[in-house]
PDB file of C-alpha atoms (C1' of nucleotides) in Angstrom:
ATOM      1  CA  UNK A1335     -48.360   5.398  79.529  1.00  0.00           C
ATOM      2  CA  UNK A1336     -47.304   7.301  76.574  1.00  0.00           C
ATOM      3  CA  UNK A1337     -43.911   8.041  77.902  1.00  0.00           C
ATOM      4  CA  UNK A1338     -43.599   4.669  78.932  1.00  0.00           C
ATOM      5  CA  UNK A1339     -43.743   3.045  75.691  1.00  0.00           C
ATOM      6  CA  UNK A1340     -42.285   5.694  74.030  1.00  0.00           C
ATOM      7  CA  UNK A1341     -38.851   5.222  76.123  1.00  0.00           C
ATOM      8  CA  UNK A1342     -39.397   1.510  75.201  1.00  0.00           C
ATOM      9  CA  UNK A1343     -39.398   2.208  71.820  1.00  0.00           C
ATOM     10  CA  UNK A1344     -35.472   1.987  71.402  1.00  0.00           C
ATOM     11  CA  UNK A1345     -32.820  -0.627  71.520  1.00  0.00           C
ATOM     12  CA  UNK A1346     -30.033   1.379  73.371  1.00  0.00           C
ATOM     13  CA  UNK A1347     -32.628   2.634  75.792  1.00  0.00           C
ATOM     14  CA  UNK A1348     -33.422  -0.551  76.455  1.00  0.00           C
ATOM     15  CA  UNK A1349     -30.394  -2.350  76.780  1.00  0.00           C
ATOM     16  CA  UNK A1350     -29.763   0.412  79.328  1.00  0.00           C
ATOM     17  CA  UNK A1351     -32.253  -0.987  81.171  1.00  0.00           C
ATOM     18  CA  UNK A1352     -30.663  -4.298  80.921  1.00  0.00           C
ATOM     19  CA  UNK A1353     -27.710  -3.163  82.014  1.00  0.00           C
ATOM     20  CA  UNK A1354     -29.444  -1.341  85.340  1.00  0.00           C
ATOM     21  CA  UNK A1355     -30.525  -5.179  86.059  1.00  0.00           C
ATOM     22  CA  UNK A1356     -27.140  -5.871  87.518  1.00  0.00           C
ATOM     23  CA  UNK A1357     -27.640  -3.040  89.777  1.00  0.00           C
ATOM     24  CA  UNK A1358     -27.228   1.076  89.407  1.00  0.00           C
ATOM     25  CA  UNK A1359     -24.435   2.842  87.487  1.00  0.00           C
ATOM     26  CA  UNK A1360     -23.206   6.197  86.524  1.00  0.00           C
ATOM     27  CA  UNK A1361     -24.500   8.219  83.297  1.00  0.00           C
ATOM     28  CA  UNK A1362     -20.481   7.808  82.471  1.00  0.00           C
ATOM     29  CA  UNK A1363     -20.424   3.521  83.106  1.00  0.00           C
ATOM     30  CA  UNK A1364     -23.441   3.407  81.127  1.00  0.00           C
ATOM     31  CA  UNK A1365     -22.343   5.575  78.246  1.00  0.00           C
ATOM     32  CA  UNK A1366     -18.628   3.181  78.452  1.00  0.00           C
ATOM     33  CA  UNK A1367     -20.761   0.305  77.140  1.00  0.00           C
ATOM     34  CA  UNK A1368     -22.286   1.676  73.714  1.00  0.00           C
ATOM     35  CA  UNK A1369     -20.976   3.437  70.992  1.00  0.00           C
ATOM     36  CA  UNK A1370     -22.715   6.261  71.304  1.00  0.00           C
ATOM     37  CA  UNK A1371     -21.110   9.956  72.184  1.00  0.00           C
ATOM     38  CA  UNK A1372     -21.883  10.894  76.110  1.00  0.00           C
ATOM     39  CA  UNK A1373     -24.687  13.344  75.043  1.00  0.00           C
ATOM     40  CA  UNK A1374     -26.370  10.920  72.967  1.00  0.00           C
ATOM     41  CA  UNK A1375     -26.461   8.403  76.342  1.00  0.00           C
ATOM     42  CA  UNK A1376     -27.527  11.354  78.607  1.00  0.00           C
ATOM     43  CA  UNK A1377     -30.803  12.281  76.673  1.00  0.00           C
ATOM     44  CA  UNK A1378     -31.563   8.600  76.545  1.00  0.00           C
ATOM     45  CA  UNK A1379     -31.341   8.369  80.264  1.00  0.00           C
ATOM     46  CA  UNK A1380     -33.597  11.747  80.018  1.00  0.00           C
ATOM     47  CA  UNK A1381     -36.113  10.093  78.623  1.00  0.00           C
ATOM     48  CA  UNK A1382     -36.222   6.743  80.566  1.00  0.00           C
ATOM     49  CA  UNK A1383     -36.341   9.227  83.486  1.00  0.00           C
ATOM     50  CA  UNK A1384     -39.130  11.104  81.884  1.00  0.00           C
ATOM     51  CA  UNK A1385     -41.103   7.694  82.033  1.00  0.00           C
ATOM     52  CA  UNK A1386     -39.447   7.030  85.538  1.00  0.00           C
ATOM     53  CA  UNK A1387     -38.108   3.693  84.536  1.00  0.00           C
ATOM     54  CA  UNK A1388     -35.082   4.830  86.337  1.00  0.00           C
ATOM     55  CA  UNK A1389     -34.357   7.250  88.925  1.00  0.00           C
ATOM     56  CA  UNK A1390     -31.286   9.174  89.506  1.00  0.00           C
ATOM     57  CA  UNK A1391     -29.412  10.904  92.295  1.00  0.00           C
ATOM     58  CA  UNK A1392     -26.482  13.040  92.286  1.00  0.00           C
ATOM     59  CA  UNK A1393     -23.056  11.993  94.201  1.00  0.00           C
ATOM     60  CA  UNK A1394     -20.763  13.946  94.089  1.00  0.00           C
ATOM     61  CA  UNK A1395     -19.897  14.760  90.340  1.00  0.00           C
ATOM     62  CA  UNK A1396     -21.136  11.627  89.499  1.00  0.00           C
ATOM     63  CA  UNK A1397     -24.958  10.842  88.495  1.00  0.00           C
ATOM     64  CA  UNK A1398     -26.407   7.397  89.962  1.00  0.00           C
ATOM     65  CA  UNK A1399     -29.105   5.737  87.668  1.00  0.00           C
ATOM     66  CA  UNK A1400     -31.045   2.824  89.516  1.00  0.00           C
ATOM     67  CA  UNK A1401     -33.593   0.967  87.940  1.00  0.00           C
ATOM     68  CA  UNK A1402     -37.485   2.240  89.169  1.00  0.00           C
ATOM     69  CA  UNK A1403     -39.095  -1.806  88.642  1.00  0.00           C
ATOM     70  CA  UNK A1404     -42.799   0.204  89.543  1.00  0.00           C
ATOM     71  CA  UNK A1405     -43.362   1.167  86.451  1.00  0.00           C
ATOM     72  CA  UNK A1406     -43.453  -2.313  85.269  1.00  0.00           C
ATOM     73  CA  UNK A1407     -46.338  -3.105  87.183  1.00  0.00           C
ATOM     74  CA  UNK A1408     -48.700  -1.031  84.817  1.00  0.00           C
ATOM     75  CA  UNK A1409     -46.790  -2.177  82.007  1.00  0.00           C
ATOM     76  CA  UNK A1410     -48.143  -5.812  82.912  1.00  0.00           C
ATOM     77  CA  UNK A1411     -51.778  -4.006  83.847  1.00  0.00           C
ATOM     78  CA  UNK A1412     -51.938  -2.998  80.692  1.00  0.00           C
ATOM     79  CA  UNK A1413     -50.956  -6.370  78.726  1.00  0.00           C
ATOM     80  CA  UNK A1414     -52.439  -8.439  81.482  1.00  0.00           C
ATOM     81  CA  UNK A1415     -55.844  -6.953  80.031  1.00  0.00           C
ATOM     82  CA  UNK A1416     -55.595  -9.020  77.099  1.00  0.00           C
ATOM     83  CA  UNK A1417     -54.721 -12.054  78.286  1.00  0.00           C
ATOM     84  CA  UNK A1418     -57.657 -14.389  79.266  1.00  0.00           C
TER      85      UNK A1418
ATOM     86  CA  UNK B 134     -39.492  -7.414  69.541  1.00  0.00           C
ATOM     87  CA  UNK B 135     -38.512  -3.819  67.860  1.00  0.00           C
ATOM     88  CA  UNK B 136     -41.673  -4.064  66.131  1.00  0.00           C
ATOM     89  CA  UNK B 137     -43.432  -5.350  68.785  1.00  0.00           C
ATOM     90  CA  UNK B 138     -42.336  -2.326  70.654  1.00  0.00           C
ATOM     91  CA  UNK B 139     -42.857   0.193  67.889  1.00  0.00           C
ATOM     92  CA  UNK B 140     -46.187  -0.564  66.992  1.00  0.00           C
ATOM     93  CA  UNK B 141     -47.073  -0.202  70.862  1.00  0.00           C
ATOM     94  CA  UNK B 142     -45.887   3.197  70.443  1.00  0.00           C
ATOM     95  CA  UNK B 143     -48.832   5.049  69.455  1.00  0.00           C
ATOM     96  CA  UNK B 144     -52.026   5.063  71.455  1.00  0.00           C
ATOM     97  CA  UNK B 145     -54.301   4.728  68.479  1.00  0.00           C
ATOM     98  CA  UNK B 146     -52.285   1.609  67.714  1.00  0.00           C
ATOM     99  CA  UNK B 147     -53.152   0.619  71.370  1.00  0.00           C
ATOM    100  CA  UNK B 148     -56.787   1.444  71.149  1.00  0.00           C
ATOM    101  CA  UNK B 149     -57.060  -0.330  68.256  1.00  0.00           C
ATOM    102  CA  UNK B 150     -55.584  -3.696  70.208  1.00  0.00           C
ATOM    103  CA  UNK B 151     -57.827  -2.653  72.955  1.00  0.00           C
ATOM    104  CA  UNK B 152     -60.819  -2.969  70.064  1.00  0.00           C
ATOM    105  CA  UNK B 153     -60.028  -6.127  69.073  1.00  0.00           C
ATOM    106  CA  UNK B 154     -60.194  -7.440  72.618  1.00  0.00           C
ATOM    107  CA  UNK B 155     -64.059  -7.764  71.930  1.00  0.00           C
ATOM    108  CA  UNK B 156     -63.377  -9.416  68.895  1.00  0.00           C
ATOM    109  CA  UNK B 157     -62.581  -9.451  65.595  1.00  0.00           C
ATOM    110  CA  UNK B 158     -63.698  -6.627  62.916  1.00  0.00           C
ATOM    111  CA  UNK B 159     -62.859  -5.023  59.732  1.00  0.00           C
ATOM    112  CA  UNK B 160     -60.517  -2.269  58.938  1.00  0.00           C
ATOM    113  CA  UNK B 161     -63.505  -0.295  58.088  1.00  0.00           C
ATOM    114  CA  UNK B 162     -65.486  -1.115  61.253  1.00  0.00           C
ATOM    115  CA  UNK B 163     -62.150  -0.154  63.370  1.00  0.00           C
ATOM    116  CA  UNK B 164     -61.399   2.682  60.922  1.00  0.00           C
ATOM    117  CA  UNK B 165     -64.836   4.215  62.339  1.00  0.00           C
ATOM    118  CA  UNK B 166     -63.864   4.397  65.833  1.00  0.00           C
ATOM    119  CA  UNK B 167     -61.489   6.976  64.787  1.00  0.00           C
ATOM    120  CA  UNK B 168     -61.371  10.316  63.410  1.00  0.00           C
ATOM    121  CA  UNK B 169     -58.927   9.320  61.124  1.00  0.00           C
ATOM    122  CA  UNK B 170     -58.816   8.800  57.659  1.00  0.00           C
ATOM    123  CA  UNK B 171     -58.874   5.100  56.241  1.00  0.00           C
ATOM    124  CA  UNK B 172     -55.708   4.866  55.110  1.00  0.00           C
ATOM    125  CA  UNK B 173     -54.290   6.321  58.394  1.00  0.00           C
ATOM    126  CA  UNK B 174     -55.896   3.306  59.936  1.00  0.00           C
ATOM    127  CA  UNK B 175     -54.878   0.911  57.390  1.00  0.00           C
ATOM    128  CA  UNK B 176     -51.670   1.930  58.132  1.00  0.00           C
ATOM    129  CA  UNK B 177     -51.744   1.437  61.603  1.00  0.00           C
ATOM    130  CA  UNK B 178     -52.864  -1.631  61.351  1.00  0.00           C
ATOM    131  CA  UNK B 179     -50.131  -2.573  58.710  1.00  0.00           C
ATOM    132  CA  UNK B 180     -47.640  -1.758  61.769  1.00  0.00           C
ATOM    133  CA  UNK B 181     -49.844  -4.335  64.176  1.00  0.00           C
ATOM    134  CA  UNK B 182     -49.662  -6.845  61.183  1.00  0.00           C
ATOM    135  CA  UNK B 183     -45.565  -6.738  61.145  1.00  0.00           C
ATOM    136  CA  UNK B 184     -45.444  -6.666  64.996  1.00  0.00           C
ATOM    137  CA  UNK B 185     -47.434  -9.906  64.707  1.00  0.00           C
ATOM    138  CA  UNK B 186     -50.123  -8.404  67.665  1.00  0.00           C
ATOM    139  CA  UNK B 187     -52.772  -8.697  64.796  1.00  0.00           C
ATOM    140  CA  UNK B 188     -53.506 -11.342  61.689  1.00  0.00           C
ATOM    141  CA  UNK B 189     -55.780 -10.265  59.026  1.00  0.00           C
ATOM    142  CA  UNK B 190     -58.164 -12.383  56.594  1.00  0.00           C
ATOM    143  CA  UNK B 191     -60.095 -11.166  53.902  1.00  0.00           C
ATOM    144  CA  UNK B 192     -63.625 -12.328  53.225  1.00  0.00           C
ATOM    145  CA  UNK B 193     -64.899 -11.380  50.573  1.00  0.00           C
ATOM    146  CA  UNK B 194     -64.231  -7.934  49.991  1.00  0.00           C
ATOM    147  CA  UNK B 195     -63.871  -7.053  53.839  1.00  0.00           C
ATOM    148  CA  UNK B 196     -60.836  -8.042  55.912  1.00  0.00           C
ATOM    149  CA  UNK B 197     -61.035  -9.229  59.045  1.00  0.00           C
ATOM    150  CA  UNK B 198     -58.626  -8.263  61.683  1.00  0.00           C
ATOM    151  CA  UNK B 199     -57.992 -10.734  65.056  1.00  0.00           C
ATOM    152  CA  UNK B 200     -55.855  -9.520  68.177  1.00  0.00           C
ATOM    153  CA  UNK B 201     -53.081 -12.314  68.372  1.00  0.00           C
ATOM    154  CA  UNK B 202     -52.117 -12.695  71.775  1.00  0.00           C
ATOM    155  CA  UNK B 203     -49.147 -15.088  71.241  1.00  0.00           C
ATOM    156  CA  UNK B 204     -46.987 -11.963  70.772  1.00  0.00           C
ATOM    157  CA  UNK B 205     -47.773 -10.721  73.798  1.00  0.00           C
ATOM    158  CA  UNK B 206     -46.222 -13.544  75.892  1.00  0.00           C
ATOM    159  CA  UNK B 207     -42.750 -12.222  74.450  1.00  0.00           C
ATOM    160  CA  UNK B 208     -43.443  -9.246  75.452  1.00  0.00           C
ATOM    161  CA  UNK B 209     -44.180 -10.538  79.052  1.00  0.00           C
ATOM    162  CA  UNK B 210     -41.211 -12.280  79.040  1.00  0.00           C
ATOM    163  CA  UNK B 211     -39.404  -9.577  78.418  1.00  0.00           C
ATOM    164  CA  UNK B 212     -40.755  -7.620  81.440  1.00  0.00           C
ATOM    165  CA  UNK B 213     -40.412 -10.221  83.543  1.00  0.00           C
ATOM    166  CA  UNK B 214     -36.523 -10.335  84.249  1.00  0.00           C
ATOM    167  CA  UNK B 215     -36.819  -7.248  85.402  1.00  0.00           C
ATOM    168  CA  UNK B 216     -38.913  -8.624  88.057  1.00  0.00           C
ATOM    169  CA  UNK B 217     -36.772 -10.466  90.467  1.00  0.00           C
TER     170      UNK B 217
ATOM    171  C1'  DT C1219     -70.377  -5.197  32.232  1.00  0.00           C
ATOM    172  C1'  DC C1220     -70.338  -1.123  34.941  1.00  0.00           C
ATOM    173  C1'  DA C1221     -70.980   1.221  39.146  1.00  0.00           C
ATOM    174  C1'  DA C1222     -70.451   1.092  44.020  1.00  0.00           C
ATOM    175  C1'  DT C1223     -68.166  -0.363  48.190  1.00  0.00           C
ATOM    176  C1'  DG C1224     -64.110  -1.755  51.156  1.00  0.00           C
ATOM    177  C1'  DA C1225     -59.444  -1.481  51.587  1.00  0.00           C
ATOM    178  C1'  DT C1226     -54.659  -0.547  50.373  1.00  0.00           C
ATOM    179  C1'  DT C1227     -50.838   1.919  47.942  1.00  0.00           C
ATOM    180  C1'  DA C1228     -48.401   6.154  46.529  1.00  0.00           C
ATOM    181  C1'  DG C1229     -46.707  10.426  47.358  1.00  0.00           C
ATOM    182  C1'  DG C1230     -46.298  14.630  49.978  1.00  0.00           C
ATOM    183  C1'  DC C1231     -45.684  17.312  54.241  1.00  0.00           C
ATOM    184  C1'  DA C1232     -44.991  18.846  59.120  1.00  0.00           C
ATOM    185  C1'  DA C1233     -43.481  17.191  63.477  1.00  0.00           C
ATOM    186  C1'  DA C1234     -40.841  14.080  66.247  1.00  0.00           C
ATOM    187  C1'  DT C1235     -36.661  11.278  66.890  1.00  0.00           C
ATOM    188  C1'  DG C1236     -31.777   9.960  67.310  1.00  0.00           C
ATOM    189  C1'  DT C1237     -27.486  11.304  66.476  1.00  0.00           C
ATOM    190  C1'  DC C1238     -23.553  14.509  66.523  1.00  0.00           C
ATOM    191  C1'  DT C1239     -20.227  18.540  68.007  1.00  0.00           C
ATOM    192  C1'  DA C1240     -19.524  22.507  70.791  1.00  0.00           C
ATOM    193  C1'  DA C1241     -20.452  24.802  74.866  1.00  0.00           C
ATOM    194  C1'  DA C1242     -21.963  25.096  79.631  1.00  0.00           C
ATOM    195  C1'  DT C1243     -22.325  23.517  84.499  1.00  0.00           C
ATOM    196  C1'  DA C1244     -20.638  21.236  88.587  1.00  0.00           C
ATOM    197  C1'  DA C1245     -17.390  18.861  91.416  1.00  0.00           C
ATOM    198  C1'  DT C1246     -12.825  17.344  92.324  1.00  0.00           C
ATOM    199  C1'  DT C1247      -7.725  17.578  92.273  1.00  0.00           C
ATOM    200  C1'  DT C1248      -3.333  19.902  91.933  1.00  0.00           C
TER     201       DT C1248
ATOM    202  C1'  DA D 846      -7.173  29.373  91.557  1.00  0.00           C
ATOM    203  C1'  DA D 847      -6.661  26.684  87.602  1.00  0.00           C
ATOM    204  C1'  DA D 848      -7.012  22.369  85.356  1.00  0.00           C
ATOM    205  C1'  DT D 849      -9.424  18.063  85.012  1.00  0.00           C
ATOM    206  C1'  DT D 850     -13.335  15.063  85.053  1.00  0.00           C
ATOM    207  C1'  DA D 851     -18.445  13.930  84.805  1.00  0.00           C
ATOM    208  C1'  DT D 852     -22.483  15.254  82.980  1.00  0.00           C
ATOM    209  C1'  DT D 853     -25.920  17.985  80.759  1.00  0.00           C
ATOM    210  C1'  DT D 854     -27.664  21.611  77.546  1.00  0.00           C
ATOM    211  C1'  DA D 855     -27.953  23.795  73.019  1.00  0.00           C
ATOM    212  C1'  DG D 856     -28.274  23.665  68.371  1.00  0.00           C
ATOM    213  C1'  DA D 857     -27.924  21.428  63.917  1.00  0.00           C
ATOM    214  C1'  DC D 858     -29.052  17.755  60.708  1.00  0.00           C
ATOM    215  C1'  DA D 859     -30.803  13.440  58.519  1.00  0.00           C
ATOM    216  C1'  DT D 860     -34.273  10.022  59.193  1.00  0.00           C
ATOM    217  C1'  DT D 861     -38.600   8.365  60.722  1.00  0.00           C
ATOM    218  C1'  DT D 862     -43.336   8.965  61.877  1.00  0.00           C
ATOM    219  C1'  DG D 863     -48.213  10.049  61.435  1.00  0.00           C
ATOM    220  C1'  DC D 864     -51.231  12.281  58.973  1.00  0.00           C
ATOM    221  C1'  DC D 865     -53.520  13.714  54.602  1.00  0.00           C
ATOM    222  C1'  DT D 866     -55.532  13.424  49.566  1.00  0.00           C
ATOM    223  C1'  DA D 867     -55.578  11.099  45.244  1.00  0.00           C
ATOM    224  C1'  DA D 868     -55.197   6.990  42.919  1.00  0.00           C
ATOM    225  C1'  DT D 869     -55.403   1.967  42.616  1.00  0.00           C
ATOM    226  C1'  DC D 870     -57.000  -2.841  43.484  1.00  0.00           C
ATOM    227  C1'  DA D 871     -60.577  -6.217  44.532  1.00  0.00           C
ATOM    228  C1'  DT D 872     -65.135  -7.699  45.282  1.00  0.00           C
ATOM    229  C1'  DT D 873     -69.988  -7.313  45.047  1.00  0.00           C
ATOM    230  C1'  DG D 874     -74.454  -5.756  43.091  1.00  0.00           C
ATOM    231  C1'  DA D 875     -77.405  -3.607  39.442  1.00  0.00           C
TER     232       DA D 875
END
DNA sequence: TCAATGATTAGGCAAATGTCTAAATAATTT
DNA sequence: AAATTATTTAGACATTTGCCTAATCATTGA
Protein backbone atom coordinates (compact mmCIF):
# COMPACT_ATOMS: atom_id res chain seq x y z
CA UNK A 1 0.00 0.00 0.00
CA UNK A 2 2.81 2.21 0.82
CA UNK A 3 4.56 1.67 -2.42
CA UNK A 4 1.48 2.09 -4.12
CA UNK A 5 0.77 5.53 -3.22
CA UNK A 6 4.10 6.42 -3.03
CA UNK A 7 4.61 5.67 -6.97
CA UNK A 8 1.35 7.72 -7.27
CA UNK A 9 2.77 10.46 -5.73
CA UNK A 10 4.31 11.98 -9.04
CA UNK A 11 3.09 13.57 -12.18
CA UNK A 12 5.57 11.94 -14.71
CA UNK A 13 5.01 8.62 -13.03
CA UNK A 14 1.73 8.99 -13.57
CA UNK A 15 1.33 10.19 -16.87
CA UNK A 16 3.41 7.08 -17.58
CA UNK A 17 0.70 5.28 -16.57
CA UNK A 18 -1.48 7.16 -18.86
CA UNK A 19 0.48 6.57 -21.50
CA UNK A 20 0.57 2.47 -20.75
CA UNK A 21 -3.42 2.96 -21.26
CA UNK A 22 -2.97 2.84 -24.98
CA UNK A 23 -1.23 -0.35 -24.57
CA UNK A 24 2.64 -1.43 -23.53
CA UNK A 25 5.81 0.38 -24.67
CA UNK A 26 9.49 0.32 -24.33
CA UNK A 27 11.50 2.09 -21.33
CA UNK A 28 13.01 4.06 -24.62
CA UNK A 29 9.12 5.10 -26.22
CA UNK A 30 8.24 6.08 -22.86
CA UNK A 31 11.28 8.14 -22.02
CA UNK A 32 10.68 9.85 -26.06
CA UNK A 33 7.58 11.50 -24.57
CA UNK A 34 8.97 13.62 -21.48
CA UNK A 35 11.71 15.75 -21.01
CA UNK A 36 13.39 13.95 -18.77
CA UNK A 37 17.09 12.23 -19.38
CA UNK A 38 16.65 8.19 -19.96
CA UNK A 39 17.89 7.47 -16.36
CA UNK A 40 15.56 9.75 -14.83
CA UNK A 41 12.51 7.66 -16.84
CA UNK A 42 14.11 4.27 -15.90
CA UNK A 43 14.02 4.75 -12.02
CA UNK A 44 10.51 6.03 -12.43
CA UNK A 45 9.51 2.87 -14.15
CA UNK A 46 11.59 1.22 -11.07
CA UNK A 47 9.43 2.39 -8.84
CA UNK A 48 5.98 1.88 -10.53
CA UNK A 49 7.41 -1.67 -10.82
CA UNK A 50 8.28 -1.70 -7.20
CA UNK A 51 4.44 -1.10 -6.58
CA UNK A 52 3.70 -3.52 -9.60
CA UNK A 53 1.57 -1.03 -11.38
CA UNK A 54 3.40 -2.23 -14.37
CA UNK A 55 5.21 -5.23 -15.28
CA UNK A 56 8.03 -5.62 -17.58
CA UNK A 57 9.66 -8.23 -19.78
CA UNK A 58 12.76 -8.22 -21.67
CA UNK A 59 12.81 -8.60 -25.71
CA UNK A 60 15.50 -8.61 -27.06
CA UNK A 61 17.47 -5.34 -26.09
CA UNK A 62 14.41 -3.77 -25.64
CA UNK A 63 12.37 -3.63 -22.17
CA UNK A 64 8.39 -4.05 -22.54
CA UNK A 65 6.36 -2.13 -19.80
CA UNK A 66 2.56 -3.21 -19.73
CA UNK A 67 0.25 -1.82 -17.47
CA UNK A 68 -0.55 -4.44 -14.18
CA UNK A 69 -4.64 -2.91 -13.81
CA UNK A 70 -4.64 -5.46 -10.34
CA UNK A 71 -3.29 -3.22 -8.34
CA UNK A 72 -6.10 -0.91 -8.86
CA UNK A 73 -8.45 -3.10 -7.35
CA UNK A 74 -7.05 -2.41 -3.74
CA UNK A 75 -6.59 1.03 -4.64
CA UNK A 76 -10.55 1.21 -4.93
CA UNK A 77 -10.71 -1.28 -1.59
CA UNK A 78 -9.13 1.11 0.09
CA UNK A 79 -11.21 4.37 -1.02
CA UNK A 80 -14.30 2.28 -1.44
CA UNK A 81 -14.07 2.10 2.54
CA UNK A 82 -15.08 5.54 2.84
CA UNK A 83 -17.66 5.84 0.69
CA UNK A 84 -21.17 5.04 2.14
CA UNK B 1 -5.17 16.03 -7.68
CA UNK B 2 -1.20 16.45 -6.78
CA UNK B 3 -2.32 17.22 -3.43
CA UNK B 4 -4.81 14.86 -3.34
CA UNK B 5 -2.15 12.38 -4.10
CA UNK B 6 0.50 13.76 -1.79
CA UNK B 7 -1.33 13.93 1.22
CA UNK B 8 -2.31 10.12 0.58
CA UNK B 9 1.27 9.56 0.75
CA UNK B 10 1.90 8.95 4.26
CA UNK B 11 0.11 6.30 6.25
CA UNK B 12 -0.42 8.45 9.29
CA UNK B 13 -2.13 10.83 6.89
CA UNK B 14 -4.24 7.72 5.90
CA UNK B 15 -4.97 6.62 9.40
CA UNK B 16 -5.95 9.77 10.23
CA UNK B 17 -8.76 9.69 7.16
CA UNK B 18 -9.43 6.25 8.34
CA UNK B 19 -10.26 8.12 11.98
CA UNK B 20 -12.47 10.39 10.72
CA UNK B 21 -14.54 7.68 9.07
CA UNK B 22 -16.26 7.36 12.60
CA UNK B 23 -16.70 10.86 12.69
CA UNK B 24 -15.62 14.02 13.29
CA UNK B 25 -12.96 15.05 16.17
CA UNK B 26 -10.45 17.51 17.18
CA UNK B 27 -6.87 17.83 16.29
CA UNK B 28 -6.17 17.04 19.82
CA UNK B 29 -8.47 14.00 20.05
CA UNK B 30 -6.75 12.67 16.62
CA UNK B 31 -3.36 13.99 17.79
CA UNK B 32 -3.79 11.23 20.68
CA UNK B 33 -4.06 8.33 18.53
CA UNK B 34 -0.56 8.94 17.66
CA UNK B 35 2.75 8.96 19.12
CA UNK B 36 3.44 12.03 17.59
CA UNK B 37 3.86 15.33 18.69
CA UNK B 38 0.93 17.94 18.17
CA UNK B 39 2.31 19.89 15.80
CA UNK B 40 3.39 16.82 13.72
CA UNK B 41 -0.29 16.13 13.59
CA UNK B 42 -1.36 19.56 12.98
CA UNK B 43 0.69 19.39 10.21
CA UNK B 44 -0.60 16.47 8.76
CA UNK B 45 -3.70 17.53 8.90
CA UNK B 46 -2.76 20.96 7.28
CA UNK B 47 -1.74 18.62 4.16
CA UNK B 48 -5.49 16.84 4.35
CA UNK B 49 -6.90 20.48 4.60
CA UNK B 50 -5.10 21.58 1.09
CA UNK B 51 -5.90 18.17 -0.50
CA UNK B 52 -9.50 19.09 0.35
CA UNK B 53 -10.01 15.17 1.98
CA UNK B 54 -10.68 17.11 5.32
CA UNK B 55 -12.57 20.65 6.37
CA UNK B 56 -11.93 22.00 9.71
CA UNK B 57 -14.20 24.30 12.09
CA UNK B 58 -13.29 25.71 15.19
CA UNK B 59 -15.62 25.79 18.17
CA UNK B 60 -14.69 27.45 20.60
CA UNK B 61 -11.24 26.87 21.30
CA UNK B 62 -11.24 23.22 19.75
CA UNK B 63 -11.34 22.57 16.00
CA UNK B 64 -13.21 20.17 14.58
CA UNK B 65 -11.99 18.13 11.75
CA UNK B 66 -14.70 16.22 9.12
CA UNK B 67 -13.50 13.58 6.42
CA UNK B 68 -14.84 15.19 3.08
CA UNK B 69 -15.59 12.57 0.79
CA UNK B 70 -16.32 14.74 -2.31
CA UNK B 71 -12.57 14.58 -3.04
CA UNK B 72 -12.53 11.22 -3.17
CA UNK B 73 -14.86 10.83 -6.20
CA UNK B 74 -11.91 12.56 -8.24
CA UNK B 75 -9.83 10.38 -7.13
CA UNK B 76 -12.13 7.46 -8.30
CA UNK B 77 -12.42 8.93 -11.40
CA UNK B 78 -9.15 8.97 -11.90
CA UNK B 79 -8.72 5.19 -11.32
CA UNK B 80 -11.36 4.38 -13.23
CA UNK B 81 -10.01 4.85 -16.92
CA UNK B 82 -7.70 2.60 -16.17
CA UNK B 83 -10.41 0.19 -15.82
CA UNK B 84 -11.71 -0.69 -19.18
C1' DT C 1 -7.16 39.96 34.44
C1' DC C 2 -4.21 36.05 34.58
C1' DA C 3 -3.43 31.28 34.21
C1' DA C 4 -4.49 27.14 31.79
C1' DT C 5 -5.81 24.59 27.73
C1' DG C 6 -6.05 23.58 22.62
C1' DA C 7 -3.97 24.36 18.49
C1' DT C 8 -0.87 26.39 15.10
C1' DT C 9 3.46 28.67 13.49
C1' DA C 10 8.53 29.02 13.21
C1' DG C 11 12.78 27.16 12.72
C1' DG C 12 16.02 23.39 12.62
C1' DC C 13 17.61 18.77 11.23
C1' DA C 14 18.08 14.06 9.18
C1' DA C 15 16.21 11.21 5.66
C1' DA C 16 13.92 10.62 1.33
C1' DT C 17 13.04 12.22 -3.40
C1' DG C 18 13.82 13.67 -8.21
C1' DT C 19 16.98 15.07 -11.20
C1' DC C 20 21.42 14.91 -13.65
C1' DT C 21 25.99 13.00 -15.89
C1' DA C 22 29.09 9.25 -16.39
C1' DA C 23 29.75 4.53 -16.48
C1' DA C 24 28.24 -0.22 -16.95
C1' DT C 25 25.54 -4.06 -19.03
C1' DA C 26 23.26 -6.39 -22.79
C1' DA C 27 21.86 -7.14 -27.44
C1' DT C 28 22.21 -6.14 -32.22
C1' DT C 29 24.55 -4.80 -36.56
C1' DT C 30 28.49 -4.16 -39.53
C1' DA D 1 35.30 -8.38 -33.16
C1' DA D 2 34.09 -3.73 -32.87
C1' DA D 3 30.70 -0.24 -33.00
C1' DT D 4 26.00 1.01 -32.09
C1' DT D 5 21.73 1.02 -29.62
C1' DA D 6 18.67 0.28 -25.43
C1' DT D 7 18.59 0.31 -20.81
C1' DT D 8 20.09 0.34 -16.12
C1' DT D 9 23.31 1.37 -12.25
C1' DA D 10 26.19 4.51 -9.55
C1' DG D 11 27.05 8.60 -7.49
C1' DA D 12 26.30 13.48 -6.73
C1' DC D 13 23.37 17.38 -5.61
C1' DA D 14 19.38 20.45 -4.54
C1' DT D 15 14.77 20.17 -2.84
C1' DT D 16 11.16 18.26 -0.19
C1' DT D 17 9.44 15.72 3.65
C1' DG D 18 8.46 14.39 8.39
C1' DC D 19 9.76 14.93 12.65
C1' DC D 20 11.10 17.66 16.79
C1' DT D 21 11.22 21.69 20.43
C1' DA D 22 10.19 26.38 21.45
C1' DA D 23 7.30 30.07 20.78
C1' DT D 24 2.88 32.15 19.55
C1' DC D 25 -2.21 32.72 19.13
C1' DA D 26 -6.91 32.07 20.80
C1' DT D 27 -10.29 30.72 24.01
C1' DT D 28 -11.91 29.46 28.43
C1' DG D 29 -11.94 29.41 33.55
C1' DA D 30 -10.41 31.06 38.19
Amino acid sequence: MNALFKALNDPTRRAILERLRNGPATAGAIAEQFQFSAPTISHHLDLLRQAELVTSEKQGQFVVYTLNMTVFDELLGWLYQFKS
